[in-house]
mmCIF file of C-alpha atoms in Angstrom:
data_model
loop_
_atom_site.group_PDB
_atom_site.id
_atom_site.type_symbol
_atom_site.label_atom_id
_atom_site.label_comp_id
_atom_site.label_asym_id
_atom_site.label_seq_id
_atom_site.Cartn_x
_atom_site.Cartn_y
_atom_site.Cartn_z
ATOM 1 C CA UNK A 1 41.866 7.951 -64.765
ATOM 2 C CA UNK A 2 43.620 10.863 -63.397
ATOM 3 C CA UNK A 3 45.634 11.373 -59.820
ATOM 4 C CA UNK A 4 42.451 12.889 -57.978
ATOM 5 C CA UNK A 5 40.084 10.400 -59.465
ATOM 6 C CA UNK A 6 42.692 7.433 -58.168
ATOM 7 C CA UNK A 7 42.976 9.547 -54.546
ATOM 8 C CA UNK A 8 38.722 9.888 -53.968
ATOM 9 C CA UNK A 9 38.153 6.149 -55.522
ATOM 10 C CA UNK A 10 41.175 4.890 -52.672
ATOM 11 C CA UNK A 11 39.981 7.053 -49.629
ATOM 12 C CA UNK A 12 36.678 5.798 -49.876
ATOM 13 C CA UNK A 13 36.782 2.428 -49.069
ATOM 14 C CA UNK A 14 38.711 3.763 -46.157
ATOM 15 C CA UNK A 15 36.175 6.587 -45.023
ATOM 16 C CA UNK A 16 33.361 3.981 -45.006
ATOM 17 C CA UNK A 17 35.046 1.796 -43.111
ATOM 18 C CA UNK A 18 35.819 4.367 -40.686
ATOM 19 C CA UNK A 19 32.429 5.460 -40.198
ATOM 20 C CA UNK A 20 30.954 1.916 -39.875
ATOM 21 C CA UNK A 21 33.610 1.348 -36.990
ATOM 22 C CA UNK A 22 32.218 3.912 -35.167
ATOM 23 C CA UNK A 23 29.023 3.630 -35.899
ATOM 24 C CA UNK A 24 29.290 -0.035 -34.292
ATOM 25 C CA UNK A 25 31.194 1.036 -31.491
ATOM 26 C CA UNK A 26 28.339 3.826 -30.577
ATOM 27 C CA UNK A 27 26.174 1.007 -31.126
ATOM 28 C CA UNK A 28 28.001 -1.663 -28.552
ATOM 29 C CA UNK A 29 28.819 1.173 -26.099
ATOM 30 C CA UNK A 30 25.915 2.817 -26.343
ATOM 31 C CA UNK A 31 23.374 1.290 -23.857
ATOM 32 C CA UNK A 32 26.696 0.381 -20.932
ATOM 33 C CA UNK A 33 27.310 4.188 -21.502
ATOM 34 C CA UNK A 34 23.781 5.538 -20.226
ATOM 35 C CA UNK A 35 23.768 5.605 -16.591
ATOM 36 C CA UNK A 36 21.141 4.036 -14.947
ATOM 37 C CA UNK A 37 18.703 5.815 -12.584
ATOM 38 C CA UNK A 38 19.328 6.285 -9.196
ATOM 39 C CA UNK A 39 17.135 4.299 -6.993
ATOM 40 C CA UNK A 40 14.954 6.210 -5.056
ATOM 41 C CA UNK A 41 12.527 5.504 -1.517
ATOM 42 C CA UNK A 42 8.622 6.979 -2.281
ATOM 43 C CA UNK A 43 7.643 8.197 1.690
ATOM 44 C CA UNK A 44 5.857 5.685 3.188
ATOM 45 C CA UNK A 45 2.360 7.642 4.714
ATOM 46 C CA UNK A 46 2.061 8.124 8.448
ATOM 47 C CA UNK A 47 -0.870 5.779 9.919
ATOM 48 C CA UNK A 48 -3.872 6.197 11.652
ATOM 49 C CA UNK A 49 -4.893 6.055 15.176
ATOM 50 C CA UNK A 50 -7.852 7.147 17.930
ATOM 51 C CA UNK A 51 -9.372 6.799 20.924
ATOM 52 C CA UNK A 52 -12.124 7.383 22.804
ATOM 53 C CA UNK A 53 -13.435 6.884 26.638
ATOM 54 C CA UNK A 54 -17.144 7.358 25.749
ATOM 55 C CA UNK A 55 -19.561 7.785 22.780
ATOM 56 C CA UNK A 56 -22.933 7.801 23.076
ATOM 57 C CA UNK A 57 -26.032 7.662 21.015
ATOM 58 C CA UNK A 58 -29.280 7.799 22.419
ATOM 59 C CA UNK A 59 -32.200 9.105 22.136
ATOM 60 C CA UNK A 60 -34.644 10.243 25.057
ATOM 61 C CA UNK A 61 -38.365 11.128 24.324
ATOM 62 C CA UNK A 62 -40.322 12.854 27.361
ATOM 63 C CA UNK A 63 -43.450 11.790 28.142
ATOM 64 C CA UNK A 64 -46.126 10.940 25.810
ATOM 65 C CA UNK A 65 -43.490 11.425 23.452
ATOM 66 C CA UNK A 66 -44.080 15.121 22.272
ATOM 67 C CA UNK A 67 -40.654 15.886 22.567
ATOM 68 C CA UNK A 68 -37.748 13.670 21.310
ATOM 69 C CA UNK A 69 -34.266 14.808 22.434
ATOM 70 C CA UNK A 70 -30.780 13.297 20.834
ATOM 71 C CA UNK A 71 -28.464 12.334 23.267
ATOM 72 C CA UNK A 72 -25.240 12.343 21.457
ATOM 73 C CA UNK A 73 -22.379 12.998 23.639
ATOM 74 C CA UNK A 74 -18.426 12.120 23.554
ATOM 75 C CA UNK A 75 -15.470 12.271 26.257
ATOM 76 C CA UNK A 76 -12.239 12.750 25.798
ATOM 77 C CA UNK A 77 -12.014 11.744 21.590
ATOM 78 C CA UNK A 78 -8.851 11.979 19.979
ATOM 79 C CA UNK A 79 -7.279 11.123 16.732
ATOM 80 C CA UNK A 80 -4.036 11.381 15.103
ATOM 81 C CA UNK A 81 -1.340 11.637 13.097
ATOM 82 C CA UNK A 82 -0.603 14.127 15.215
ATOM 83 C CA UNK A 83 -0.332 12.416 18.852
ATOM 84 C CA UNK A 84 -2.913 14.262 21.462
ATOM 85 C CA UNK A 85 -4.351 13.240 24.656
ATOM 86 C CA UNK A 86 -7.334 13.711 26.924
ATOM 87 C CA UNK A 87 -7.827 12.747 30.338
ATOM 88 C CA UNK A 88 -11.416 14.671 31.041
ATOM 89 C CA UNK A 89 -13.437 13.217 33.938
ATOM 90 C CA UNK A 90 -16.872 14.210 33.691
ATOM 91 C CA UNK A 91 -19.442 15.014 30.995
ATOM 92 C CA UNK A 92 -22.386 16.877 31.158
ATOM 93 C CA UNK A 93 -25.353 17.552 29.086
ATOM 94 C CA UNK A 94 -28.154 20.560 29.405
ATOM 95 C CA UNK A 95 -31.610 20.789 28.605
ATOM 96 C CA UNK A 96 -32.717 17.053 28.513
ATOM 97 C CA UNK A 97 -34.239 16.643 32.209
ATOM 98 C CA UNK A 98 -36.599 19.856 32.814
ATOM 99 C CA UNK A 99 -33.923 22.216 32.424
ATOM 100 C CA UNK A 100 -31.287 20.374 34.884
ATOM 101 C CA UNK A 101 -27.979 19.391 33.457
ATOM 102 C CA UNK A 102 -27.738 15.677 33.991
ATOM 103 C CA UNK A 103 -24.164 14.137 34.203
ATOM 104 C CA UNK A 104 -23.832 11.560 31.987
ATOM 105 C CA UNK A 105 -20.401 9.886 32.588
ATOM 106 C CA UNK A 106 -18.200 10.294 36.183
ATOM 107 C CA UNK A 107 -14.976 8.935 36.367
ATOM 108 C CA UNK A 108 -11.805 8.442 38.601
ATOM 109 C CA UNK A 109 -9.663 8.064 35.382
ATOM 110 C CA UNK A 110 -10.647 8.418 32.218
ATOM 111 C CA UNK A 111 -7.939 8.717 29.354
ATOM 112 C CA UNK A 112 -7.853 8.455 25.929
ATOM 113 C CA UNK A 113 -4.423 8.734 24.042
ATOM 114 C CA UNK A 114 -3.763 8.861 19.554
ATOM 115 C CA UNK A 115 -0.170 8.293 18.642
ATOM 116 C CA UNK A 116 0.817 8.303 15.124
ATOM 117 C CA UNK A 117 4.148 8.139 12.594
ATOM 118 C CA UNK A 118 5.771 6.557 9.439
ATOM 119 C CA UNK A 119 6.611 3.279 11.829
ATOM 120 C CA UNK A 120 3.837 2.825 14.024
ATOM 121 C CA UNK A 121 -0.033 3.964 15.345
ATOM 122 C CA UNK A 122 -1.628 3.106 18.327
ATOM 123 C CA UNK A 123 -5.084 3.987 20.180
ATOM 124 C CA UNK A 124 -4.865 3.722 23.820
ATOM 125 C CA UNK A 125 -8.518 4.311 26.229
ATOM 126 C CA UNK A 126 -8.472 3.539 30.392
ATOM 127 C CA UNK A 127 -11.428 3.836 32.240
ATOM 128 C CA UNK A 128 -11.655 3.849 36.426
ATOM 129 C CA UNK A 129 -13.909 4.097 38.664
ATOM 130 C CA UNK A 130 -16.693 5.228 36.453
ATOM 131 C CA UNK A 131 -20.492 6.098 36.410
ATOM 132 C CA UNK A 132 -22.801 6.301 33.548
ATOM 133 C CA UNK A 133 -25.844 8.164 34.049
ATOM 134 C CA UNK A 134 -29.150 8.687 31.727
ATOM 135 C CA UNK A 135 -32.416 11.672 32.126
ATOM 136 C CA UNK A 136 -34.818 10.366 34.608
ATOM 137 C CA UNK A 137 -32.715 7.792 36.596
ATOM 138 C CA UNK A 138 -31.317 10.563 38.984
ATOM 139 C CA UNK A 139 -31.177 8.030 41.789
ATOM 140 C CA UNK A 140 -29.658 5.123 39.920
ATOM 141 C CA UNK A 141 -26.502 4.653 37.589
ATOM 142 C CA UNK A 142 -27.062 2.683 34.869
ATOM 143 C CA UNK A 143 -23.741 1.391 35.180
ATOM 144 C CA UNK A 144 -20.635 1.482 37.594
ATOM 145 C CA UNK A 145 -17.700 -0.249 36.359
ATOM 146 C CA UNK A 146 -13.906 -0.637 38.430
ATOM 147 C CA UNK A 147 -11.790 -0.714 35.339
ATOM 148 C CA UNK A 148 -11.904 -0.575 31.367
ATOM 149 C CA UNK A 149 -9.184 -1.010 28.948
ATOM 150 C CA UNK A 150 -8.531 -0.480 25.340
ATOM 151 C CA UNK A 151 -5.673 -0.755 22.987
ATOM 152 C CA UNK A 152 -4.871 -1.145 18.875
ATOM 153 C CA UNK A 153 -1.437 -0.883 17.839
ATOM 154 C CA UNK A 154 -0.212 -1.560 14.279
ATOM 155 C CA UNK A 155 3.276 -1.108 13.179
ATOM 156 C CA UNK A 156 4.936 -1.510 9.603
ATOM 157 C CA UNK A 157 5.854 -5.420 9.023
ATOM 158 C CA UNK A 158 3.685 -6.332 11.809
ATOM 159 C CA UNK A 159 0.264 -7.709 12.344
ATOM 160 C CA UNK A 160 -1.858 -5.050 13.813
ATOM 161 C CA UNK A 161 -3.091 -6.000 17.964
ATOM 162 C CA UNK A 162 -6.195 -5.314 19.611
ATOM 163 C CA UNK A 163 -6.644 -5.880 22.920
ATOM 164 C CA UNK A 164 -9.652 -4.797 25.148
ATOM 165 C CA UNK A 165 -10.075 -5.815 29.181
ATOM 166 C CA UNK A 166 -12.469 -5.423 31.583
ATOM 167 C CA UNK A 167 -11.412 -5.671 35.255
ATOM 168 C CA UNK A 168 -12.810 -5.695 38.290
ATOM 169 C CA UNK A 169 -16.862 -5.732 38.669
ATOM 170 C CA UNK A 170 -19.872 -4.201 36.951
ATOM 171 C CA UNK A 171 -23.273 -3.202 38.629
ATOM 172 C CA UNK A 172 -25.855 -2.142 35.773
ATOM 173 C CA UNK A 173 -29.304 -1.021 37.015
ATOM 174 C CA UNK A 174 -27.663 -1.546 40.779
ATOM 175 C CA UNK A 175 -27.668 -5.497 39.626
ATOM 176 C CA UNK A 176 -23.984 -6.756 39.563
ATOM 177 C CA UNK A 177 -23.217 -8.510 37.108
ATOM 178 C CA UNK A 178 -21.115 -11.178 35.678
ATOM 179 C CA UNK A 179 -20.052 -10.355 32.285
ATOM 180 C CA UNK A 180 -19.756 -13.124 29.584
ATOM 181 C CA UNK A 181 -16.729 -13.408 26.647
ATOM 182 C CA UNK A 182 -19.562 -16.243 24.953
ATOM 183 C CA UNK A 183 -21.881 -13.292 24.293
ATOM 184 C CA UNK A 184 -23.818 -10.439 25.485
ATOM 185 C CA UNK A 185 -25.429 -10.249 28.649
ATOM 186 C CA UNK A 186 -28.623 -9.048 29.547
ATOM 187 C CA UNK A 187 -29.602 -7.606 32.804
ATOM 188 C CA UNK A 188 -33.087 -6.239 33.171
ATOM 189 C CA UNK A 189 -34.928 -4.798 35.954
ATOM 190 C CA UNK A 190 -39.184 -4.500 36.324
ATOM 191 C CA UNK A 191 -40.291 -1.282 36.056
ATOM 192 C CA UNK A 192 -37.253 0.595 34.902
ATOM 193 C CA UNK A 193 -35.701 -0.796 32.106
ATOM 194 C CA UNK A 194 -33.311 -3.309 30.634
ATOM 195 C CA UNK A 195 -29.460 -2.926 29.155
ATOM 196 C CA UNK A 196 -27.548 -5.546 26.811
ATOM 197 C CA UNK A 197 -23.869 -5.173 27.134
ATOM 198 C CA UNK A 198 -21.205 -6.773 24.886
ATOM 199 C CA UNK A 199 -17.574 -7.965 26.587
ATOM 200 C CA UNK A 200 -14.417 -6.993 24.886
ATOM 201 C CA UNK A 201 -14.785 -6.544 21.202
ATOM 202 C CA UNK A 202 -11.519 -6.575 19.343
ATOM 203 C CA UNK A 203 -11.105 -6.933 15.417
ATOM 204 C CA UNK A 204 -7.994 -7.282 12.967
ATOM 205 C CA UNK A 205 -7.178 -6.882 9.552
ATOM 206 C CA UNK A 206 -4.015 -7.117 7.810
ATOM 207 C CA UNK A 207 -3.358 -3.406 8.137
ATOM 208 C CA UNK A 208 -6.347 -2.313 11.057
ATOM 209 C CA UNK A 209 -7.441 -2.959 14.169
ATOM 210 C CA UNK A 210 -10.313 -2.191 16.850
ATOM 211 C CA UNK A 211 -10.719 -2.600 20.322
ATOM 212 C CA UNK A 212 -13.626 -2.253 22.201
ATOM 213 C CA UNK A 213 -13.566 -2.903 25.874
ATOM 214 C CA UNK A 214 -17.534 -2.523 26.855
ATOM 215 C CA UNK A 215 -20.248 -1.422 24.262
ATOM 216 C CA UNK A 216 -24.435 -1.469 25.714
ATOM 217 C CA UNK A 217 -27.785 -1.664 24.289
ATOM 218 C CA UNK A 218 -30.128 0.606 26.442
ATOM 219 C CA UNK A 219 -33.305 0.202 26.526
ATOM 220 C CA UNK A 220 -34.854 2.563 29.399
ATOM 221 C CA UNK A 221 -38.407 3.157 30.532
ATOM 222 C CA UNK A 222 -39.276 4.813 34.064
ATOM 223 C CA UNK A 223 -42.523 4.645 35.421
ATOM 224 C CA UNK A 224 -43.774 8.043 36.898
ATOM 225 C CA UNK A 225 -40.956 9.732 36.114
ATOM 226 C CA UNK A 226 -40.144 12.602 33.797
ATOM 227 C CA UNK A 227 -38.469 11.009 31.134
ATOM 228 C CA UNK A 228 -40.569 8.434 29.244
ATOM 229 C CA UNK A 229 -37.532 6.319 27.474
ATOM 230 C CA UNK A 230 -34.365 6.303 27.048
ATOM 231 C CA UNK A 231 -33.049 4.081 23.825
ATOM 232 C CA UNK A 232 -29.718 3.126 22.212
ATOM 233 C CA UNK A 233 -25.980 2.489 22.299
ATOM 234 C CA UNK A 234 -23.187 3.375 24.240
ATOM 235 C CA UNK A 235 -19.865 2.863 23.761
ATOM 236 C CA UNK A 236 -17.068 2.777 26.407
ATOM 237 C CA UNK A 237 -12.811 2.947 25.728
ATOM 238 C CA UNK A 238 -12.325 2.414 22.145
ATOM 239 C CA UNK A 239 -9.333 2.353 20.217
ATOM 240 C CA UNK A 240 -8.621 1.846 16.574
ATOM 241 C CA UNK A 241 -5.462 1.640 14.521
ATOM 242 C CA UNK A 242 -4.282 1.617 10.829
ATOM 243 C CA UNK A 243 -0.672 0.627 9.907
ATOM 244 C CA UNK A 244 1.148 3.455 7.695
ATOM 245 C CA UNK A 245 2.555 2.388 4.192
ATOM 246 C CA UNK A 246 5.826 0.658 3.998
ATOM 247 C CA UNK A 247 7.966 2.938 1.808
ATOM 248 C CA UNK A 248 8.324 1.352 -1.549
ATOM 249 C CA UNK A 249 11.772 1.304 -3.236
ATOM 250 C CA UNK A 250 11.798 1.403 -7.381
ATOM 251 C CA UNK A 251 14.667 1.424 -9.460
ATOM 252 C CA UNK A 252 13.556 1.715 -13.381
ATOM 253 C CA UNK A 253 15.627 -1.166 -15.228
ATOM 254 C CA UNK A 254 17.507 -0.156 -18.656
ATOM 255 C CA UNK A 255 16.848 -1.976 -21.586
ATOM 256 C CA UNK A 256 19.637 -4.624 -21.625
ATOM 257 C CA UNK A 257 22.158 -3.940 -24.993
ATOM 258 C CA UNK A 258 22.003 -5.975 -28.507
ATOM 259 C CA UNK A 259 24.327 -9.343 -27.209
ATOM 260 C CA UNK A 260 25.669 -9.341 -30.645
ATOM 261 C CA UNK A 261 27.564 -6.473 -31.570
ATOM 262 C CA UNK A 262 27.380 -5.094 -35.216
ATOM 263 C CA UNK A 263 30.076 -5.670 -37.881
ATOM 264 C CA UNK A 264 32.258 -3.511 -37.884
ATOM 265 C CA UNK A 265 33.063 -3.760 -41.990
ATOM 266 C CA UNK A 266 31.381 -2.356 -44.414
ATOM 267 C CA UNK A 267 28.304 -3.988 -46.207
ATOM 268 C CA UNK A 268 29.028 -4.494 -49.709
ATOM 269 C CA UNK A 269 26.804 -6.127 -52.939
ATOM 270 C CA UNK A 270 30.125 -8.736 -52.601
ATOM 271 C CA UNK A 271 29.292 -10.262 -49.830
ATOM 272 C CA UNK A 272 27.019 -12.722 -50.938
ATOM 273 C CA UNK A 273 29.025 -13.627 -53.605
ATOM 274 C CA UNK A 274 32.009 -14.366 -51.101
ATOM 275 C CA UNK A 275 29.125 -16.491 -49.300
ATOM 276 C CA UNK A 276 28.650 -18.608 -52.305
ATOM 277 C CA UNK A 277 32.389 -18.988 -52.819
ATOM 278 C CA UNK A 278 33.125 -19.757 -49.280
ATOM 279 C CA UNK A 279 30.258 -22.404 -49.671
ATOM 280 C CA UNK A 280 31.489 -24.632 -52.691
ATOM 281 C CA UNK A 281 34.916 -24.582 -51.618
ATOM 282 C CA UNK A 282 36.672 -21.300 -54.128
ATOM 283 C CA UNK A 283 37.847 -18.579 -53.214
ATOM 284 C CA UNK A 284 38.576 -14.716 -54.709
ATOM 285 C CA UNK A 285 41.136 -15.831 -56.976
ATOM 286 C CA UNK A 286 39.134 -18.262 -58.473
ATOM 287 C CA UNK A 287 38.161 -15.598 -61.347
ATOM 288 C CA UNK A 288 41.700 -15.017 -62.421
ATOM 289 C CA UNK A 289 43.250 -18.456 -61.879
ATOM 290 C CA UNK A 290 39.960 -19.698 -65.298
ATOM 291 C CA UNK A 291 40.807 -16.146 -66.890
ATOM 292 C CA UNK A 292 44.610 -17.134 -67.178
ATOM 293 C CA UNK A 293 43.736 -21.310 -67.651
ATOM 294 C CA UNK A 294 41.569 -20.158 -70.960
ATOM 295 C CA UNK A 295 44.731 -17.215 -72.349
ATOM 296 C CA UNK A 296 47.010 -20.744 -72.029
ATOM 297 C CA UNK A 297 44.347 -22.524 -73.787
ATOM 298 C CA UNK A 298 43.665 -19.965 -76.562
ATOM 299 C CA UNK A 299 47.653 -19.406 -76.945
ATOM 300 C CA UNK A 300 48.312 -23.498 -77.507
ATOM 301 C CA UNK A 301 45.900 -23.826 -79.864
ATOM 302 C CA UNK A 302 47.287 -20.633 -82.090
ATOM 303 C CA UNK A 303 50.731 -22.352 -82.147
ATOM 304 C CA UNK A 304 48.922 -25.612 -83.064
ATOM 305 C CA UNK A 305 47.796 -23.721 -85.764
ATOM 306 C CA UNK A 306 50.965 -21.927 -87.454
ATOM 307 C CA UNK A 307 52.550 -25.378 -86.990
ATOM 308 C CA UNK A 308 50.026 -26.726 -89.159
ATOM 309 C CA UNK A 309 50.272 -24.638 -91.640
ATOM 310 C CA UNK A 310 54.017 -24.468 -91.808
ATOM 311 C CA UNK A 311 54.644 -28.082 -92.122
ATOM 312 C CA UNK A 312 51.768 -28.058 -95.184
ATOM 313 C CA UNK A 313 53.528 -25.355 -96.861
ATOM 314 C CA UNK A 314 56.842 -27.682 -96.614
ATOM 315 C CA UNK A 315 55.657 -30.386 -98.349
ATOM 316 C CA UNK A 316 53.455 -28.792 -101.082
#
């Protein structure tokens, strides 16, 4: 074996092991060396609010019901994100009573209010002093009311709140009237008609709410009159809420690293030899220690033999 021969078989056993240190060291380092995400905040979405002072639906046919008119009418709506406000005191319709605009809602106050963010929305509707008017009862209100209130708010961590009053009296059909929170009342009058109103509805859900302070079931019919019936709903200071999304934080979690680091020597065909060894108690010497026990052996029994011989020799 020549010098270069000698130099490459030396160097490597040492170049392996070099590599397989590194290797292992890449390979304990590796995952502690990544840097893990930043945690970021998604934008939580603004919520929902509106309000409304009045929203009718009804539907007036004239008489002997040739012509059917909707009434569909609305005062001071509002919705947001955006925050608006509306504090309108009248509304007035044309065309359903021979031509003449008829004046369906008068009011002292009447103000409907829509705020909205990431945090909170809320729905606000006041009514005062109000009168709501239908075709053919030009001499009669069919209701007059002191005060209504509405309000929803619903705020991030929060339950949502609806709240809805009525204060003060209420004269429907010039018949005041004594509202019940049990149910809905119904006030009817010979001859002209009959209204069912319902006290104070308010609703919840884990992210909505609804308030309605006074909502009515009409149910009109003038005798010699122009206007042959008046029928169905009216709604008066509504609110309504939905609670924006509560930002969500996420922070993506790296793989945890091996717990047992790899060996840093290099894998021989050996190894499981050493095993073995290690196993019934030898060791690497064990090889040469029975090589040099069986040269002793083979050399005592040659000088056994020239003895032998020697001492036959002698006495022949």
């Amino acid at each position: 074996m020549n010098s270069d021969t000698c130099t490459r078989t030396l160097r490597t056993p040492a170049v392996r092991r070099t590599a397989a240190v590194a290797a292992a060291l890449a390979l304990t380092a590796g995952p502690a060396a990544l840097a893990a995400p930043t945690a970021y905040a998604t934008g939580g979405d603004q919520g929902r609010s509106s309000a409304v002072v009045l929203r009718t639906d009804l539907d007036v046919a004239l008489l002997g019901g040739s012509v059917r008119v909707p009434l569909a009418a609305t005062l001071n709506e509002v919705q947001a994100p955006a925050s608006a406000e509306k504090t309108a005191l009248t509304v007035t319709l044309d065309g359903v009573d021979q031509g003449r605009p008829v004046q369906v809602l008068r009011a002292a106050v009447a103000t409907a209010s829509a705020t909205a963010d990431k945090r909170r929305a809320e729905g606000r509707a006041e009514l005062a002093d109000a009168r709501l008017n239908v075709p053919g009862l030009p001499l009669l209100s069919l209701l007059h009311l002191e005060k209504v209130t509405s309000r929803a708010l619903c705020e991030t961590g929060k339950r949502p709140v609806a709240e809805a009053d009525v204060l003060g009296s209420v004269t429907v059909l010039g018949k005041r009237t004594t509202l019940s929170a049990g149910g809905p009342t119904r006030v009817e009058v010979p001859g002209v008609g009959e209204v069912t109103l319902q006290l104070s509805r308010t609703a919840t859900t884990s992210r909505t709410a609804a308030a309605t302070a006074l909502s009515l079931d009409v149910s009109v019919n003038p005798l010699k009159l122009n206007v042959a019936e008046v029928n169905g709903s009216v709604v008066l200071a509504e609110a309504t809420c939905e609670t924006p999304k509560a930002p969500a934080s996420t922070a993506p979690t790296p793989e945890p690293a091996d717990p047992t680091p790899a060996d840093p020597r290099p894998q021989t065909g050996a190894e499981p030899e050493k095993a073995g060894l290690a196993e019934t108690g030898g060791s690497s010497l064990t090889p040469y220690l029975a090589g040099g026990a069986l040269a002793l052996l083979a050399a005592g029994g040659g000088a056994l033999a020239l003895t032998r011989r020697a001492r036959a020799n002698r006495q022949g």
